[in-house]
Amino acid sequence: MTQAQKSRIHAVDIMSLPALPEVLFRILDACEADNRNMQEIAALVRQDAALAARVLALSTSPAFGLAQNDRKLTLEQTLMLLGINALRTLALTAAVYQFMDQSLGAHRQRHENFWQEALLTATLASKLADLSGYPSVHEAYLGGLISNIGQIGMLVTEPELYDDLLDQAGTDTSELVTREKTLFGLDHASLGGKMLSRSGRRGPLTDAVRFHHASVDELTEAHHLVRLVAVANRLGCDASIAPAAGLVAADRILGLIPSLLNDLHASAVKQTRETARAFGIETSSRPQKQERADGSQTSASKSEHELARRLGDMNILSAARKQLEGSEQIDDLLASADLANHLIFGMNRIGYFLVDDQAQSAQGQAPTNSALTQFWSEFRVALPSTHSLVGATLTNGTTESIQPWQEPEADNAQPSVLDLELLDLLHTAGFFSIPLCAQGQIVGSMIVGVNADDALRITQRHRLLEWFAGELAQEILGLNRRNKALAEALREQAEDQRLKARSVVHETNNPLSIIQNYLGILGRHIDEGHTDVADDLRIINEEIGRVGTIVRSLTETGDVNEDRKQIDLNALVKDVIQLLRPTLITPAGIGLELHLDDSLPPIEASHRRVKQILVNLIKNAAEALDRGQIITVSTSDYVYLGQQAYVALDVGDNGPGMPPQILASLFKPVATLKGGSHAGLGLSITKKLVDELHGTITCRSSHSQGTHFQVLIPRRLLNA
């Protein structure tokens, strides 16, 4: 044997090991099923050494965040962490490689025998674990299952050489190990351990594979799992009777007497043969080469042909998936589905029923370019319903059919009037009603019109048709969710605009009231002969400008930075007080006290927003107070919240306070104690303005101490 051949043996990778085709296509089916069950998938993975080894190798990938030596996870838990997509990809990749590697067909019987021996060893290991008190039976099963993956690696890499070597060694395991070392430079146990180590797997499971052919003397002090797998291998090398070597090893390294093991061995053999029969595999004691009439070995088995067909179906399904992607309207999606149905199945008489959850019904629908469009939308099925075959599909998620060319079964439901009407509309003798199911939800049904000459083709491709229906259902579900999200976004946008319009109306009332009051003051000043009215006119002009700014905000997206400038907060407070005292404070008989921090520096902020906040808070307080009560306005520097420095603006009063139920929703646009025409928007607008300044606002209120608002504005200095 050349050095290059030896190097290939030493470098064989777990991910290249072939799995049994029967197991592969069942796993692919389970992964595609809408009601997929991870326990069922795990049970299938447990039936194949190569697949189990692949899962163990994949679980050590950093992409899944599992520790290399994490032995606490069961196979089900490992598969859950890997996810259904990773498992589907793993099985599909294995299937593609096996389909491409035609050499596997020549050694089909050898692979089946390896598979049976692995199952028997795994079953024995789990039973021995239970009998000897090993705490993790599932780990013992996995150890037994993958213990001989090195043999699969050798057969895959050098099929002809290793096949001959197995024939020469016969049933003598010691002879087999000796010949492997001579030919390849290592035995299959060492190769299996090497493959697991290279994939990142460490610990007793890897040791159980590496040392399962060690001598009994060497194993007496080994890890419990290593001893279990070694005994299971010795017992599993003969399916007809428990081998003497296995009985001796069990006694010496596990302390299990032979009388306990004969029944255990017989039970494990029976269980293995039942599993093999379930997969349609004939059991045999030793591998036999299959010969063609011309003397050459046979190629692919029936299962391999089935696997090839499944791969073809998946390629078709992938193309169909691309055909369905990207539709933004349900009509476009159904048109794409019609085209895909025509291309894949040759079916062009198709209609749909789509479920409307809110109406608890399903309505008929066909694409606008379909000949069925005219009448299809006039059909509606109330749900749940089993009066018709279509209703049964929509309610139970089952495929129903009318096939008059077949002998009717006794328990078959009779077509309803609706079913017969649909037949007439489809212009076919029969139909299949196929559920559109995705993520455990029935979103509709696909009604495929068929005639007798279509039936065989549809029956042969029924599974693919159901898969296609699942893909269509997934797209419908996604489209429904996108449309729902869009409708919700539009509703929120409309609500935002409505609230903004209400806010503008509310906020313009403040400057308009001030303008109205100052026009009255201006009139009195003129009547009294005052010649200096410039200050009154300035205030009126400023408030007119503020009205314009507020109205423009209805159609413009405000930028908090657009009017940011250096403001003197104390001066701004005095201006607002001067503005409100003659128009609001004095007429109401309310007192006003100022406590301003003279050390407060000018800060960088939006003058308009800060002014509006202050006006809202003072106006809100004034409207809640009785004559003689007092509003207090104060400022202070260096208020810290966390690591952030703020300046504080406080507006308090000694009024009646607010009840807890009002405080709980104080800044929402509904809470108000004012009654009358007040919209309850003032404080919600104030909160929004504070947020735009990246500040915070708090409120405390009680019947005995009145109400106190504190606004914290970031302490940003213009040139800091």
XYZ file of C-alpha atoms in Angstrom:
720
model
C 0.000 0.000 0.000
C 1.378 3.431 -0.924
C 2.056 6.203 1.556
C -0.564 8.341 -0.201
C -3.215 5.680 0.439
C -2.218 5.476 4.109
C -2.419 9.269 4.361
C -5.954 9.222 2.961
C -6.984 6.677 5.595
C -5.478 8.745 8.419
C -7.155 11.924 7.121
C -10.685 10.533 6.662
C -13.283 12.916 8.097
C -16.441 12.077 10.037
C -18.529 14.277 7.746
C -17.660 12.034 4.780
C -19.021 8.827 6.334
C -22.023 7.399 4.443
C -25.330 6.889 6.216
C -27.943 4.280 5.448
C -30.174 5.661 2.630
C -33.332 4.377 4.344
C -32.502 6.437 7.430
C -31.496 9.490 5.402
C -34.684 9.883 3.424
C -36.810 9.295 6.529
C -34.924 12.087 8.289
C -35.380 14.352 5.265
C -39.109 13.571 5.314
C -39.296 14.294 9.045
C -37.455 17.611 8.612
C -39.886 18.713 5.892
C -43.004 17.660 7.821
C -45.055 20.575 9.131
C -45.691 18.730 12.413
C -42.038 17.746 12.811
C -41.132 16.075 16.082
C -37.566 16.330 17.402
C -37.934 13.127 19.421
C -38.890 11.259 16.249
C -35.897 12.749 14.410
C -33.575 11.878 17.308
C -34.866 8.296 17.208
C -33.938 8.137 13.512
C -30.462 9.585 14.131
C -29.966 6.910 16.792
C -30.382 4.262 14.101
C -27.261 5.235 12.144
C -23.665 5.380 13.368
C -22.459 7.777 10.656
C -25.288 10.266 11.241
C -24.870 10.129 15.025
C -21.134 10.755 14.614
C -21.865 13.700 12.292
C -24.226 15.230 14.866
C -21.618 14.830 17.617
C -18.989 16.437 15.387
C -21.292 19.277 14.339
C -22.254 19.996 17.949
C -18.644 20.957 18.760
C -18.673 23.739 16.160
C -18.167 27.200 17.744
C -21.221 28.347 15.773
C -23.473 26.489 18.227
C -21.713 27.513 21.435
C -21.560 24.001 22.915
C -18.670 22.922 25.098
C -16.544 20.151 23.599
C -16.899 17.984 26.672
C -20.531 18.753 27.472
C -21.863 15.278 28.269
C -24.998 16.508 30.044
C -26.982 16.993 26.846
C -29.112 14.190 25.454
C -29.251 13.613 21.709
C -32.657 15.356 21.617
C -31.228 18.397 23.422
C -28.215 18.489 21.102
C -30.493 18.367 18.054
C -32.675 21.130 19.513
C -29.615 23.351 19.883
C -28.416 22.560 16.371
C -31.850 23.353 14.958
C -33.908 21.788 12.210
C -32.171 23.735 9.420
C -28.713 22.503 10.415
C -29.980 18.925 10.665
C -31.727 19.155 7.282
C -28.527 20.496 5.702
C -26.496 17.723 7.323
C -28.821 14.993 6.008
C -29.143 16.586 2.571
C -25.361 16.961 2.249
C -24.893 13.317 3.201
C -27.485 12.289 0.624
C -25.881 14.347 -2.156
C -22.405 12.967 -1.454
C -23.694 9.404 -1.394
C -25.608 9.893 -4.617
C -22.470 11.268 -6.278
C -20.238 8.482 -4.926
C -21.302 5.546 -7.098
C -18.714 3.271 -5.414
C -20.976 2.954 -2.383
C -23.480 0.900 -4.350
C -20.882 -1.798 -4.987
C -20.526 -2.377 -1.233
C -24.136 -1.907 -0.280
C -24.365 -5.221 1.602
C -21.194 -4.460 3.538
C -22.623 -1.095 4.646
C -25.871 -2.730 5.727
C -23.951 -5.250 7.826
C -21.895 -2.492 9.442
C -25.186 -0.749 10.207
C -26.732 -3.848 11.810
C -23.610 -4.523 13.885
C -23.575 -0.887 15.062
C -27.239 -1.105 16.089
C -26.667 -4.366 17.953
C -23.603 -2.971 19.754
C -25.511 0.202 20.690
C -28.485 -1.764 22.011
C -26.184 -4.038 24.018
C -24.279 -1.050 25.435
C -27.494 0.621 26.627
C -28.736 -2.594 28.246
C -25.352 -3.167 29.912
C -25.382 0.439 31.177
C -28.775 -0.103 32.751
C -27.698 -3.419 34.264
C -24.388 -2.119 35.653
C -25.753 1.187 36.982
C -24.113 3.592 34.517
C -25.975 6.918 34.951
C -26.252 7.874 31.254
C -27.847 5.106 29.191
C -28.176 7.394 26.143
C -24.410 8.059 26.201
C -23.695 4.326 26.369
C -25.992 3.780 23.367
C -24.161 6.470 21.365
C -20.794 5.007 22.351
C -21.806 1.576 21.100
C -23.391 2.998 17.948
C -20.303 4.909 16.787
C -17.640 2.563 18.167
C -16.846 1.090 14.735
C -17.042 4.245 12.598
C -13.369 3.662 11.799
C -14.423 0.623 9.731
C -16.834 2.770 7.715
C -14.042 5.306 7.168
C -11.679 2.611 5.898
C -14.305 1.147 3.562
C -15.159 4.583 2.142
C -11.517 5.529 1.579
C -10.164 2.208 0.236
C -13.274 0.157 -0.609
C -11.682 -2.678 -2.598
C -8.671 -3.145 -0.310
C -10.717 -3.069 2.877
C -13.453 -5.289 1.477
C -10.845 -7.964 0.691
C -9.238 -7.494 4.118
C -12.605 -8.095 5.828
C -13.096 -11.284 3.819
C -9.612 -12.513 4.786
C -10.075 -11.754 8.509
C -13.503 -13.406 8.683
C -14.999 -13.366 12.190
C -11.646 -13.130 13.991
C -11.503 -9.591 15.432
C -7.866 -9.951 16.540
C -6.887 -10.979 13.015
C -8.823 -8.006 11.603
C -7.038 -5.528 13.894
C -3.627 -7.029 13.051
C -4.263 -6.855 9.296
C -5.537 -3.246 9.583
C -2.377 -2.153 11.389
C -0.209 -3.923 8.835
C -2.022 -2.463 5.827
C -2.988 1.028 7.039
C -0.653 1.708 9.962
C -3.533 1.845 12.475
C -6.645 -0.159 13.343
C -10.251 0.968 12.919
C -10.655 1.748 16.646
C -7.715 4.165 16.559
C -9.030 5.727 13.341
C -12.489 6.229 14.887
C -10.987 7.914 17.955
C -8.808 10.045 15.699
C -11.813 11.215 13.659
C -13.723 12.196 16.805
C -10.720 14.020 18.287
C -10.143 15.887 15.026
C -13.781 17.047 15.062
C -13.282 18.531 18.544
C -14.851 15.755 20.619
C -12.926 14.773 23.774
C -13.592 12.659 26.856
C -14.880 9.158 27.678
C -17.044 8.874 24.546
C -14.017 9.319 22.292
C -11.968 6.999 24.525
C -14.695 4.340 24.266
C -14.275 4.364 20.475
C -10.464 4.442 20.593
C -9.961 1.650 23.151
C -12.835 -0.763 22.558
C -10.406 -3.410 21.256
C -7.941 -3.040 24.152
C -7.224 -6.203 26.142
C -9.319 -7.151 29.160
C -6.333 -6.549 31.457
C -5.886 -3.026 30.044
C -9.584 -2.232 30.507
C -10.045 -3.241 34.157
C -9.391 0.294 35.460
C -10.770 2.215 32.467
C -13.729 4.594 32.627
C -17.082 2.842 33.076
C -18.259 3.953 29.603
C -15.082 2.624 27.952
C -15.602 -0.774 29.612
C -19.290 -0.858 28.622
C -18.574 -0.243 24.945
C -15.709 -2.762 24.911
C -17.950 -5.499 26.337
C -20.804 -4.563 23.979
C -18.439 -4.927 21.000
C -17.308 -8.356 22.120
C -20.902 -9.493 22.664
C -22.118 -7.961 19.392
C -19.708 -9.671 17.019
C -22.050 -12.677 16.742
C -25.804 -12.279 16.344
C -26.583 -15.973 16.788
C -25.230 -16.534 20.313
C -23.474 -14.509 22.991
C -19.746 -15.010 22.212
C -17.615 -16.550 24.939
C -15.079 -13.709 24.710
C -17.853 -11.233 25.443
C -19.136 -13.217 28.414
C -15.630 -13.460 29.904
C -15.003 -9.728 29.392
C -18.350 -8.835 30.977
C -17.523 -10.944 34.015
C -13.978 -9.610 34.460
C -14.412 -5.887 33.778
C -18.073 -5.301 34.669
C -18.715 -8.066 37.195
C -21.728 -9.390 35.248
C -22.166 -13.165 35.301
C -22.955 -15.070 32.052
C -26.428 -16.173 33.173
C -27.524 -12.518 33.121
C -26.118 -11.878 29.668
C -27.598 -14.636 27.509
C -31.132 -13.249 27.787
C -29.788 -9.695 27.412
C -27.994 -10.680 24.187
C -31.063 -12.426 22.760
C -33.247 -9.411 23.565
C -30.784 -7.016 21.875
C -30.586 -9.204 18.748
C -34.380 -9.351 18.507
C -34.672 -5.564 18.896
C -32.029 -4.973 16.202
C -33.732 -7.294 13.719
C -37.081 -5.582 14.297
C -35.466 -2.215 13.560
C -33.868 -3.590 10.387
C -37.201 -4.965 9.185
C -38.829 -1.579 9.872
C -36.337 -0.073 7.415
C -36.928 -2.841 4.886
C -33.490 -4.420 5.366
C -32.970 -8.163 5.403
C -30.894 -9.411 8.310
C -27.937 -11.720 7.757
C -25.137 -13.022 9.919
C -22.273 -12.020 7.619
C -22.034 -9.786 4.533
C -22.448 -11.349 1.123
C -21.386 -9.661 -2.096
C -24.277 -9.197 -4.497
C -23.604 -10.246 -8.075
C -25.212 -9.272 -11.369
C -25.841 -11.824 -14.074
C -22.548 -10.791 -15.684
C -20.677 -11.431 -12.433
C -20.121 -7.793 -11.489
C -21.408 -6.379 -8.207
C -24.850 -4.715 -8.117
C -25.229 -0.961 -8.092
C -27.793 1.134 -6.257
C -30.479 -0.577 -4.189
C -34.138 0.320 -4.184
C -33.478 2.598 -1.202
C -30.702 4.379 -3.070
C -33.036 4.928 -6.023
C -35.569 6.338 -3.567
C -32.893 8.611 -2.091
C -31.969 9.818 -5.584
C -35.639 10.549 -6.289
C -35.934 12.528 -3.056
C -32.895 14.596 -4.012
C -34.505 15.327 -7.354
C -37.718 16.337 -5.604
C -35.800 18.679 -3.324
C -34.110 20.332 -6.287
C -37.540 20.822 -7.852
C -38.884 22.185 -4.574
C -35.972 24.610 -4.345
C -36.784 25.905 -7.834
C -40.465 26.207 -6.902
C -39.533 28.118 -3.746
C -37.649 30.664 -5.842
C -40.676 30.907 -8.144
C -42.876 31.847 -5.169
C -40.484 34.304 -3.511
C -40.841 38.050 -3.799
C -44.611 38.374 -4.358
C -46.054 41.426 -2.605
C -49.717 40.742 -3.415
C -51.705 37.557 -2.857
C -52.871 37.599 -6.469
C -49.264 37.654 -7.723
C -48.348 34.833 -5.341
C -51.202 32.610 -6.534
C -50.287 33.339 -10.154
C -46.723 32.187 -9.409
C -48.111 29.082 -7.692
C -50.251 28.306 -10.747
C -47.224 28.579 -13.013
C -45.134 26.360 -10.720
C -47.933 23.772 -10.570
C -48.122 23.719 -14.336
C -44.339 23.377 -14.744
C -43.815 20.750 -12.037
C -46.993 18.675 -12.077
C -48.617 19.541 -15.406
C -51.718 20.758 -13.536
C -53.512 23.880 -14.774
C -57.000 23.612 -13.232
C -56.377 24.934 -9.735
C -58.239 27.121 -7.269
C -57.676 28.109 -3.663
C -59.521 28.749 -0.431
C -57.742 31.159 1.928
C -58.603 31.333 5.621
C -59.767 34.618 7.123
C -59.215 34.168 10.874
C -61.218 37.245 11.842
C -64.261 36.157 9.840
C -63.766 32.489 10.854
C -64.238 31.445 7.264
C -62.341 30.702 4.065
C -63.015 32.415 0.761
C -62.423 31.032 -2.697
C -59.719 32.743 -4.685
C -58.007 32.298 -8.030
C -55.442 34.525 -9.773
C -56.879 37.269 -11.985
C -55.313 35.681 -15.058
C -57.059 32.365 -14.352
C -60.132 31.156 -16.207
C -61.623 30.289 -12.797
C -61.484 33.826 -11.382
C -65.007 34.868 -12.363
C -66.881 32.585 -9.956
C -64.278 31.307 -7.516
C -64.391 34.320 -5.174
C -68.151 33.853 -4.701
C -67.581 30.707 -2.607
C -67.133 31.008 1.158
C -66.864 28.206 3.738
C -67.719 28.926 7.381
C -65.188 27.324 9.747
C -64.974 24.866 11.338
C -66.844 22.665 8.886
C -66.840 19.039 7.791
C -69.921 19.213 5.566
C -67.714 19.213 2.475
C -64.351 17.718 1.530
C -62.970 21.250 1.204
C -64.282 22.108 4.683
C -62.667 18.960 6.114
C -59.310 19.992 4.641
C -59.611 23.517 6.037
C -60.701 22.249 9.463
C -58.560 19.134 9.962
C -55.566 19.852 7.727
C -56.058 16.570 5.829
C -55.850 15.883 2.104
C -59.254 14.922 0.707
C -60.104 13.809 -2.820
C -62.811 12.866 -5.293
C -61.592 10.090 -7.615
C -64.648 8.519 -9.295
C -62.455 6.152 -11.351
C -61.499 4.315 -8.141
C -63.588 1.905 -6.120
C -65.033 3.966 -3.240
C -64.032 2.903 0.254
C -66.777 2.272 2.785
C -65.750 5.099 5.128
C -65.154 7.689 2.393
C -67.125 10.916 2.820
C -69.576 11.676 0.036
C -69.073 14.875 -1.985
C -71.252 17.786 -0.877
C -73.033 20.258 -3.129
C -70.051 22.608 -2.742
C -67.655 19.859 -3.839
C -69.782 19.097 -6.905
C -69.983 22.806 -7.771
C -66.194 23.031 -7.629
C -65.886 19.998 -9.912
C -68.124 21.742 -12.415
C -66.061 24.913 -12.128
C -62.786 22.996 -12.597
C -64.187 21.029 -15.587
C -62.560 17.843 -14.271
C -63.883 14.489 -13.088
C -62.168 14.715 -9.701
C -60.020 16.879 -7.465
C -57.518 16.788 -4.620
C -58.084 19.213 -1.746
C -54.612 19.723 -0.256
C -54.123 21.691 2.987
C -51.900 24.757 2.982
C -50.204 24.383 6.374
C -47.217 26.239 7.803
C -45.896 26.607 11.346
C -48.785 24.555 12.708
C -51.376 26.845 11.135
C -53.875 26.054 8.353
C -53.885 29.077 6.043
C -56.006 27.582 3.265
C -56.399 24.746 0.789
C -55.285 24.144 -2.787
C -57.924 22.496 -4.977
C -56.253 20.613 -7.850
C -58.594 19.408 -10.581
C -57.667 15.964 -12.000
C -58.947 13.436 -14.492
C -58.320 9.692 -14.558
C -55.191 10.005 -16.704
C -53.703 12.524 -14.223
C -54.260 10.322 -11.184
C -51.171 8.109 -11.459
C -48.856 11.086 -11.937
C -50.377 12.933 -8.965
C -50.291 9.825 -6.767
C -46.615 9.242 -7.559
C -45.762 12.855 -6.775
C -48.229 13.330 -3.953
C -45.550 13.891 -1.312
C -43.838 16.501 -3.480
C -47.209 18.178 -4.080
C -47.790 18.372 -0.318
C -44.298 19.805 0.183
C -45.035 22.393 -2.483
C -48.307 23.233 -0.701
C -46.293 23.725 2.495
C -43.939 26.148 0.739
C -46.908 28.064 -0.678
C -48.488 28.181 2.795
C -45.244 29.560 4.216
C -45.237 32.326 1.605
C -48.926 33.124 2.254
C -48.261 33.288 5.988
C -45.284 35.593 5.436
C -47.283 37.806 3.064
C -50.169 38.002 5.554
C -47.772 39.033 8.298
C -46.123 41.657 6.108
C -49.512 43.058 5.103
C -50.643 43.072 8.731
C -47.449 44.866 9.782
C -47.913 47.394 6.960
C -51.537 48.024 7.956
C -50.472 48.457 11.577
C -47.709 50.875 10.543
C -50.191 52.904 8.467
C -52.647 52.913 11.367
C -49.936 54.112 13.745
C -48.860 56.746 11.224
C -52.448 57.985 10.906
C -52.795 58.013 14.697
C -49.526 59.949 15.006
C -50.784 62.521 12.495
C -54.113 62.789 14.302
C -52.343 63.259 17.628
C -49.986 65.786 16.056
C -52.936 67.750 14.682
C -54.592 67.722 18.114
C -51.299 68.839 19.644
C -51.038 71.751 17.208
C -54.597 72.840 18.009
C -53.845 72.562 21.723
C -50.535 74.405 21.545
C -51.776 77.245 19.332
C -54.401 77.987 21.975
C -51.637 79.170 24.336
C -50.103 81.913 22.137
C -53.513 82.843 20.699
C -54.850 83.367 24.230
C -51.797 85.468 25.049
C -52.247 87.516 21.852
C -55.915 88.039 22.656
C -55.134 89.150 26.211
C -52.326 91.454 25.126
C -54.530 93.047 22.486
C -56.914 93.884 25.340
C -54.018 95.256 27.410
C -52.760 97.226 24.405
C -56.235 98.718 23.909
C -56.413 99.815 27.548
C -52.913 101.321 27.375
C -53.890 103.346 24.296
C -57.166 104.461 25.925
C -55.225 105.541 29.014
C -52.830 107.596 26.879
C -49.733 105.405 27.269
C -47.302 106.199 24.486
C -44.801 103.377 25.172
C -46.545 100.250 23.861
C -43.499 98.763 22.126
C -43.162 95.995 24.716
C -46.791 94.945 24.234
C -46.331 94.886 20.459
C -43.092 92.854 20.812
C -44.851 90.178 22.855
C -47.762 90.027 20.394
C -45.322 89.708 17.479
C -43.367 86.919 19.237
C -46.534 84.964 19.947
C -47.729 85.334 16.349
C -44.361 83.900 15.277
C -44.787 81.034 17.746
C -48.200 80.223 16.258
C -46.599 80.025 12.817
C -43.854 77.704 14.092
C -46.376 75.391 15.755
C -48.569 75.208 12.639
C -45.553 74.459 10.411
C -44.628 71.534 12.672
C -47.770 69.768 11.451
C -46.161 69.073 8.075
C -42.460 69.271 8.915
C -40.230 66.762 10.690
C -38.788 68.731 13.552
C -35.070 68.581 14.248
C -34.141 69.253 17.858
C -30.868 70.774 16.664
C -32.423 73.195 14.180
C -32.981 75.998 16.731
C -30.413 74.958 19.304
C -28.571 77.973 20.596
C -27.203 79.461 23.782
C -30.046 80.298 26.143
C -30.110 81.955 29.542
C -32.597 79.773 31.416
C -33.180 82.350 34.177
C -33.862 85.101 31.622
C -36.233 82.786 29.748
C -38.142 82.074 32.986
C -38.494 85.816 33.645
C -39.739 86.423 30.072
C -42.392 83.713 30.395
C -43.491 85.053 33.799
C -43.742 88.547 32.319
C -45.818 87.064 29.508
C -48.209 85.094 31.724
C -48.519 87.295 34.809
C -50.911 89.915 33.359
C -52.892 87.427 31.236
C -53.122 84.347 33.461
C -51.636 84.696 36.946
C -52.995 88.064 38.125
C -56.551 87.658 36.731
C -56.851 84.295 38.528
C -55.687 85.736 41.864
C -52.805 83.249 42.061
C -49.476 83.967 43.737
C -46.142 83.379 41.972
C -42.721 82.911 43.573
C -39.348 82.695 41.802
C -36.207 81.005 43.182
C -33.559 81.290 40.477
C -29.971 80.022 40.754
C -27.836 83.033 39.805
C -24.796 80.800 39.147
C -26.583 79.013 36.306
C -24.520 79.385 33.083
C -26.031 79.760 29.595
C -26.731 76.292 28.137
C -27.093 74.950 24.615
C -30.736 73.987 23.990
C -33.802 74.696 21.856
C -35.223 78.051 22.976
C -38.652 77.285 21.480
C -38.981 73.904 23.197
C -37.842 75.085 26.635
C -40.233 78.052 26.456
C -43.140 75.825 25.445
C -42.371 73.388 28.300
C -42.380 76.217 30.837
C -45.590 77.779 29.477
C -47.360 74.405 29.552
C -46.323 73.616 33.144
C -47.234 77.063 34.540
C -50.523 77.146 32.609
C -51.330 73.606 33.758
C -50.693 74.586 37.401
C -52.652 77.849 37.166
C -55.729 76.119 35.765
C -55.750 73.659 38.696
C -55.413 76.274 41.515
C -57.922 78.368 43.422
C -57.490 82.037 44.301
C -54.785 82.633 46.886
C -52.809 79.482 46.083
C -49.207 79.775 44.907
C -47.056 78.591 41.984
C -43.308 78.291 42.636
C -40.766 78.321 39.790
C -37.101 77.600 40.493
C -33.877 76.753 38.666
C -30.723 75.006 39.877
C -27.374 73.951 38.482
C -25.497 70.654 38.622
C -28.179 68.054 39.193
C -26.712 64.614 38.516
C -28.618 61.610 37.226
C -26.168 58.735 36.988
C -23.018 60.187 35.420
C -24.894 62.875 33.452
C -24.994 66.513 34.624
C -28.224 68.478 34.168
C -29.718 71.850 34.983
C -33.097 71.689 36.704
C -36.292 73.622 36.053
C -38.899 73.105 38.793
C -42.556 74.148 38.718
C -44.575 73.418 41.865
C -47.792 74.481 43.547
C -49.678 74.054 46.817
C -52.888 72.991 45.133
C -55.074 69.910 45.694
C -52.676 67.449 44.078
C -53.615 64.571 41.779
C -54.996 61.117 42.603
C -52.782 58.041 41.926
C -54.867 56.865 38.955
C -54.154 60.153 37.161
C -50.452 60.045 38.059
C -50.160 56.526 36.599
C -50.987 57.789 33.089
C -49.974 61.410 33.527
C -47.979 61.800 30.319
C -50.423 59.956 28.073
C -52.775 62.046 25.911
C -55.858 61.121 27.952
C -55.289 62.181 31.560
C -56.868 65.498 32.587
C -58.649 66.945 35.598
C -59.746 70.072 33.756
C -62.943 68.837 32.127
C -64.787 70.918 29.564
C -63.064 71.316 26.226
C -59.581 70.399 27.438
C -58.121 67.559 25.374
C -55.743 66.275 28.064
C -52.750 66.759 25.759
C -50.664 69.389 27.584
C -48.490 67.068 29.651
C -48.070 64.488 26.865
C -46.789 67.295 24.625
C -44.518 68.492 27.426
C -43.088 64.986 27.842
C -42.449 64.780 24.087
C -40.636 68.139 24.119
C -38.481 67.051 27.074
C -37.613 63.815 25.254
C -36.579 65.824 22.189
C -34.177 67.750 24.439
C -32.794 64.387 25.702
C -33.928 65.394 29.172
C -36.196 63.854 31.794
C -39.362 64.972 33.553
C -40.687 63.726 36.889
C -43.750 64.511 38.952
C -44.692 64.027 42.574
C -48.110 64.950 43.874
C -50.215 64.525 46.992
C -53.295 66.112 48.505
C -51.289 67.610 51.381
C -48.237 68.890 49.478
C -49.592 69.821 46.063
C -47.903 68.996 42.766
C -44.251 69.379 41.819
C -42.737 68.881 38.335
C -38.987 68.750 37.751
C -37.496 68.994 34.256
C -33.830 68.043 33.838
C -32.115 69.505 30.756
C -28.635 68.252 29.758
C -25.975 70.700 30.966
C -24.375 71.417 27.587
C -22.322 74.581 27.336
C -22.024 76.056 23.858
C -18.218 76.123 23.677
C -17.492 73.263 26.091
